[in-house]
Coordinates of C-alpha atoms in Angstrom, one line a residue:
E1 CA 6.0 -59.3 1.4
D2 CA 3.9 -60.9 4.1
G3 CA 0.8 -58.7 3.2
S4 CA 1.0 -56.5 6.3
L5 CA 0.4 -52.8 5.9
V6 CA 3.2 -50.5 6.7
V7 CA 2.1 -47.6 9.0
P8 CA 4.5 -44.7 8.4
T9 CA 5.8 -42.4 11.2
V10 CA 5.5 -38.6 10.5
V11 CA 8.3 -36.4 11.8
S12 CA 7.2 -32.7 11.7
G13 CA 10.1 -30.5 10.9
W14 CA 8.4 -27.4 9.6
N15 CA 10.4 -24.4 10.7
I16 CA 7.5 -22.0 10.2
M17 CA 5.6 -23.9 13.0
Q18 CA 7.9 -22.4 15.6
Y19 CA 6.7 -18.9 14.6
L20 CA 3.2 -19.5 15.4
A21 CA 1.7 -17.6 18.4
N22 CA 1.5 -20.3 21.0
D23 CA 1.8 -24.0 21.9
I24 CA -1.9 -24.6 21.0
A25 CA -1.5 -23.3 17.4
Q26 CA 1.8 -25.2 17.0
D27 CA 0.1 -28.5 18.2
Y28 CA -2.9 -28.0 15.8
F29 CA -0.4 -27.3 13.0
R30 CA 1.5 -30.4 13.7
T31 CA -1.6 -32.5 13.8
I32 CA -3.2 -31.2 10.6
I33 CA 0.0 -31.4 8.4
G34 CA 1.0 -34.6 10.0
R35 CA -2.4 -36.2 9.4
F36 CA -2.6 -35.0 5.8
S37 CA 0.9 -36.6 5.1
K38 CA 0.4 -39.8 7.0
D39 CA -3.2 -40.6 6.0
V40 CA -2.7 -40.0 2.3
F41 CA 0.6 -42.1 2.3
R42 CA -1.3 -44.8 4.2
K43 CA -4.2 -44.7 1.8
Q44 CA -1.8 -45.0 -1.1
L45 CA -0.2 -48.1 0.4
L46 CA -3.7 -49.5 0.9
I47 CA -4.7 -48.9 -2.8
Q48 CA -1.5 -50.5 -4.0
Q49 CA -2.1 -53.5 -1.8
Q50 CA -5.7 -53.9 -3.0
T51 CA -4.6 -53.6 -6.5
K52 CA -1.9 -56.2 -6.1
N53 CA -4.2 -58.6 -4.3
R54 CA -7.3 -57.8 -6.4
L55 CA -9.2 -56.9 -3.2
T56 CA -12.1 -54.4 -3.0
A57 CA -13.2 -54.2 0.7
I58 CA -10.3 -54.5 3.0
S59 CA -9.2 -51.4 4.7
P60 CA -7.8 -50.7 8.2
V61 CA -10.1 -49.2 10.9
S62 CA -8.4 -45.9 10.7
V63 CA -9.1 -45.4 7.0
A64 CA -12.7 -46.8 7.2
K65 CA -13.7 -44.3 9.8
N66 CA -13.2 -41.6 7.2
G67 CA -16.5 -42.7 5.6
D68 CA -15.1 -43.3 2.0
D69 CA -17.5 -44.4 -0.6
D70 CA -16.9 -47.5 -2.6
D71 CA -14.7 -46.3 -5.3
S72 CA -13.0 -49.6 -6.1
T73 CA -14.1 -49.3 -9.8
L74 CA -11.8 -46.3 -10.3
S75 CA -8.2 -46.3 -11.1
P76 CA -5.7 -46.1 -8.2
Q77 CA -4.8 -42.5 -9.1
E78 CA -8.5 -41.5 -9.2
Q79 CA -9.1 -43.2 -5.7
L80 CA -6.2 -41.4 -4.1
L81 CA -7.3 -38.1 -5.7
N82 CA -10.9 -38.5 -4.4
Y83 CA -9.6 -39.4 -0.9
K84 CA -7.4 -36.3 -0.7
K85 CA -10.2 -34.0 -1.9
K86 CA -12.7 -35.5 0.7
M87 CA -10.1 -35.1 3.4
I88 CA -9.7 -31.3 2.7
S89 CA -13.4 -30.5 1.8
K90 CA -15.0 -32.5 4.7
H91 CA -12.8 -33.6 7.6
F92 CA -10.3 -30.6 7.5
A93 CA -13.0 -28.0 6.8
N94 CA -15.0 -28.9 10.0
Y95 CA -11.8 -29.5 12.1
L96 CA -10.2 -26.2 11.1
T97 CA -13.4 -24.3 11.6
R98 CA -13.4 -25.5 15.3
V99 CA -9.7 -24.8 15.7
V100 CA -9.9 -21.2 14.4
G101 CA -12.8 -20.5 16.7
E102 CA -10.8 -21.7 19.6
L103 CA -7.8 -19.5 18.6
I104 CA -10.1 -16.5 18.2
E105 CA -11.6 -17.2 21.6
D106 CA -8.2 -17.5 23.1
G107 CA -7.2 -14.0 21.8
G108 CA -3.7 -12.6 21.9
G109 CA -1.9 -10.0 19.9
E110 CA 1.7 -9.0 19.0
E111 CA 3.0 -10.2 22.4
S112 CA 1.8 -13.8 21.8
F113 CA 4.3 -14.4 19.0
P114 CA 7.8 -15.7 19.9
Q115 CA 10.9 -13.7 19.3
L116 CA 13.3 -16.0 17.4
P117 CA 16.4 -15.3 15.4
G118 CA 14.5 -15.3 12.1
S119 CA 11.6 -13.1 13.4
H120 CA 11.4 -10.2 10.9
L121 CA 7.7 -9.7 10.3
H122 CA 5.1 -7.6 12.4
L123 CA 2.6 -10.3 13.3
T124 CA -0.5 -9.3 15.4
N125 CA -3.2 -11.9 14.7
P126 CA -2.6 -15.5 15.9
A127 CA -5.6 -17.0 14.2
L128 CA -4.8 -15.4 10.9
E129 CA -1.2 -16.5 10.9
F130 CA -2.2 -20.0 11.8
V131 CA -4.7 -20.3 8.8
K132 CA -2.1 -18.7 6.4
N133 CA 0.6 -21.1 7.4
V134 CA -1.6 -24.2 7.3
L135 CA -3.1 -23.3 3.9
V136 CA 0.2 -22.5 2.3
I137 CA 1.3 -26.1 3.1
L138 CA -1.9 -27.8 1.9
D139 CA -1.6 -25.7 -1.2
L140 CA 1.6 -27.3 -2.1
D141 CA -0.3 -30.4 -3.3
P142 CA -1.6 -29.4 -6.8
D143 CA -4.3 -32.0 -6.6
V144 CA -6.4 -30.1 -3.9
K145 CA -5.8 -26.5 -5.1
Q146 CA -9.6 -25.9 -5.6
E147 CA -10.6 -27.4 -2.4
V148 CA -7.9 -25.3 -0.6
I149 CA -9.4 -22.2 -2.2
Y150 CA -12.9 -22.9 -0.9
L151 CA -11.4 -23.6 2.5
K152 CA -9.4 -20.4 2.4
K153 CA -12.5 -18.3 1.7
S154 CA -14.4 -19.9 4.5
L155 CA -11.7 -19.5 7.1
F156 CA -10.8 -15.9 6.2
A157 CA -14.6 -15.1 6.5
Q158 CA -14.6 -16.6 9.9
I159 CA -11.7 -14.5 11.1
G160 CA -13.2 -11.4 9.5
V161 CA -10.5 -10.7 6.9
Q162 CA -11.2 -10.1 3.2
E163 CA -9.9 -13.0 1.1
Y164 CA -7.8 -10.9 -1.3
S165 CA -6.6 -8.2 1.1
A166 CA -2.8 -7.7 1.7
A167 CA -3.1 -9.2 5.2
T168 CA -3.9 -12.6 3.7
A169 CA -0.8 -12.8 1.6
W170 CA 1.6 -15.4 3.1
K171 CA 5.2 -14.3 3.8
N172 CA 7.8 -16.6 5.3
P173 CA 8.1 -15.6 8.9
A174 CA 11.5 -17.2 9.2
A175 CA 14.3 -15.1 7.9
A176 CA 17.6 -16.8 6.8
F177 CA 21.1 -15.9 7.5
T178 CA 23.6 -18.4 6.2
L179 CA 27.1 -18.3 7.4
P180 CA 29.4 -20.1 5.1
D181 CA 32.3 -22.5 5.9
V182 CA 31.6 -23.1 9.6
H183 CA 34.3 -25.4 10.9
C184 CA 33.6 -28.2 13.4
M185 CA 36.5 -28.9 15.7
E186 CA 35.4 -32.5 16.3
C187 CA 34.7 -34.0 12.9
H188 CA 36.7 -31.2 11.0
E189 CA 33.9 -30.7 8.5
C190 CA 33.0 -27.3 7.0
R191 CA 29.3 -26.6 6.4
D192 CA 27.2 -23.6 5.5
V193 CA 25.1 -23.0 8.5
D194 CA 21.7 -21.1 8.5
L195 CA 22.0 -19.6 12.0
C196 CA 18.4 -18.7 12.1
V197 CA 17.1 -22.2 11.6
T198 CA 19.7 -24.2 13.5
L199 CA 18.2 -24.0 16.9
P200 CA 19.8 -25.3 20.1
E201 CA 19.3 -28.9 21.0
D202 CA 18.1 -28.2 24.5
E203 CA 16.0 -25.1 24.7
E204 CA 15.8 -25.3 28.5
S205 CA 19.6 -25.0 28.7
S206 CA 20.9 -21.6 29.9
Q207 CA 23.4 -21.6 27.1
R208 CA 22.2 -21.9 23.6
Q209 CA 24.6 -23.2 20.9
W210 CA 24.7 -24.2 17.3
L211 CA 25.3 -27.9 16.8
C212 CA 27.2 -29.6 13.9
A213 CA 24.7 -31.5 11.7
G214 CA 27.4 -34.3 11.2
C215 CA 28.5 -35.2 14.7
G216 CA 26.3 -33.2 17.0
S217 CA 29.2 -31.3 18.6
S218 CA 28.7 -27.6 19.4
Y219 CA 30.4 -25.1 17.2
D220 CA 32.9 -22.5 18.5
V221 CA 30.6 -19.7 19.5
D222 CA 33.4 -17.2 20.0
N223 CA 34.6 -17.8 16.4
I224 CA 31.1 -17.4 15.0
E225 CA 30.6 -14.1 17.0
R226 CA 33.9 -12.7 15.6
R227 CA 32.8 -13.6 12.1
L228 CA 29.4 -12.0 12.6
V229 CA 30.9 -8.7 14.0
D230 CA 33.2 -8.6 11.1
I231 CA 30.3 -9.1 8.7
V232 CA 28.4 -6.1 10.4
Q233 CA 31.4 -3.8 10.0
K234 CA 31.8 -4.9 6.3
K235 CA 28.1 -4.3 5.6
C236 CA 28.4 -0.8 7.1
I237 CA 31.4 0.1 4.9
R238 CA 29.7 -1.3 1.8
Y239 CA 26.5 0.7 2.6
Q240 CA 28.4 3.9 3.1
L241 CA 30.6 3.5 0.0
Q242 CA 27.9 2.3 -2.4
D243 CA 27.0 4.0 -5.6
L244 CA 24.0 6.1 -6.5
R245 CA 22.1 5.3 -9.7
C246 CA 19.7 7.1 -11.9
T247 CA 16.3 5.5 -11.6
K248 CA 15.7 6.2 -15.4
T249 CA 18.9 5.1 -17.1
Q250 CA 20.3 2.9 -14.3
Q251 CA 23.7 4.7 -14.7
V252 CA 26.0 5.5 -11.8
A253 CA 25.8 9.1 -10.7
V254 CA 29.1 10.9 -11.2
R255 CA 28.2 14.3 -9.9
A256 CA 29.0 14.8 -6.2
L257 CA 26.4 16.2 -3.9
S258 CA 23.7 16.1 -6.5
R259 CA 20.2 15.2 -5.7
T260 CA 19.4 14.2 -9.4
S261 CA 21.2 12.5 -12.3
D262 CA 22.4 14.1 -15.5
C263 CA 18.8 13.7 -17.0
S264 CA 17.2 15.2 -13.9
A265 CA 15.8 11.9 -12.7
A266 CA 15.9 10.9 -9.0
L267 CA 18.7 8.8 -7.7
K268 CA 18.6 5.4 -5.8
L269 CA 20.8 3.4 -3.7
D270 CA 22.2 0.0 -4.8
I271 CA 21.6 -1.3 -1.3
P272 CA 18.1 0.0 -0.1
R273 CA 18.1 1.3 3.4
N274 CA 15.3 -1.2 4.5
E275 CA 17.4 -4.1 3.3
F276 CA 20.5 -3.0 5.1
L277 CA 18.6 -2.4 8.4
G278 CA 16.7 -5.5 8.0
Q279 CA 19.9 -7.6 7.8
L280 CA 21.3 -5.9 10.8
T281 CA 18.0 -6.5 12.7
I282 CA 18.3 -10.3 12.0
L283 CA 21.9 -10.1 13.4
R284 CA 20.7 -8.3 16.5
N285 CA 18.0 -11.0 17.0
L286 CA 20.8 -13.7 16.8
A287 CA 22.8 -11.8 19.3
K288 CA 19.9 -11.6 21.8
F289 CA 18.8 -15.2 21.3
Y290 CA 22.2 -16.7 21.7
E291 CA 23.5 -14.1 24.3
L292 CA 26.3 -12.8 22.1
D293 CA 27.2 -9.6 24.0
W294 CA 29.8 -8.2 21.5
L295 CA 27.6 -8.7 18.5
L296 CA 24.6 -7.2 20.4
E297 CA 26.6 -4.0 21.3
T298 CA 27.8 -3.7 17.7
T299 CA 24.5 -4.1 16.1
N300 CA 22.7 -1.8 18.6
G301 CA 25.2 0.9 17.9
V302 CA 24.8 0.8 14.2
L303 CA 21.0 0.5 14.3
N304 CA 20.8 3.4 16.8
G305 CA 22.9 5.5 14.6
Y306 CA 20.5 5.0 11.6
A307 CA 17.4 5.4 13.7

């Protein structure tokens, strides 16, 4: 109301940032995504203020430094669109090229990536994973899709990876495992908790815990561990007692000890082996990360039996 420009504060809460190789990559990710969010929002507020006050040449120093051309004759939507496109094609292109070069020079391989509860992919190239995660966020804005395509082609060429190879396809590095109806002993609320995303409040603490989103109190870890062990046992029973189906007719196989269906087609499992072992691997990661000895012993026993 007094004509002052509101400067927003960006809180970066991207879970995929934690799965990047090192602190350098995580800091650059936070800077780029935060700047794209904050500067675009600040530019939008500036355009609204200029439209309201019928001004054409008032802009804060932080925006003027970007070197925008005089586009006051355009509509507010066109001004914002031009600003976002210039940010990607000019400023981010140069900045990301320098960052990727630094990550390539820094090197590193599989050992550089953190082992978190949701880690389920085999990641080996820190620079490639950084580029993929940054571009997938920028690509969420439909206004700059073409600029992101050009940027993607340039950065993948710098890394030495073909643009349309399987290695450039983005996959979420953070697996999810949601435990329903987790009860808080303090506020007596029940919530569905994604155990892979809800990280401990103090990562330096020797004991890691899950915290209630409502009151901040720690959940009963022993109760969660008992439930997880019970889930492992039920998954094993379900996997062992599942049906076999014909790959052609999708009918349940009724002939015992037969390798083929009635129409001589191959049989398949309702629960694929990779899916079953993948879920147990996530539970084992949880056991290692939160030091759940009972769960770790259970998951190791099952996984070793299927190795």
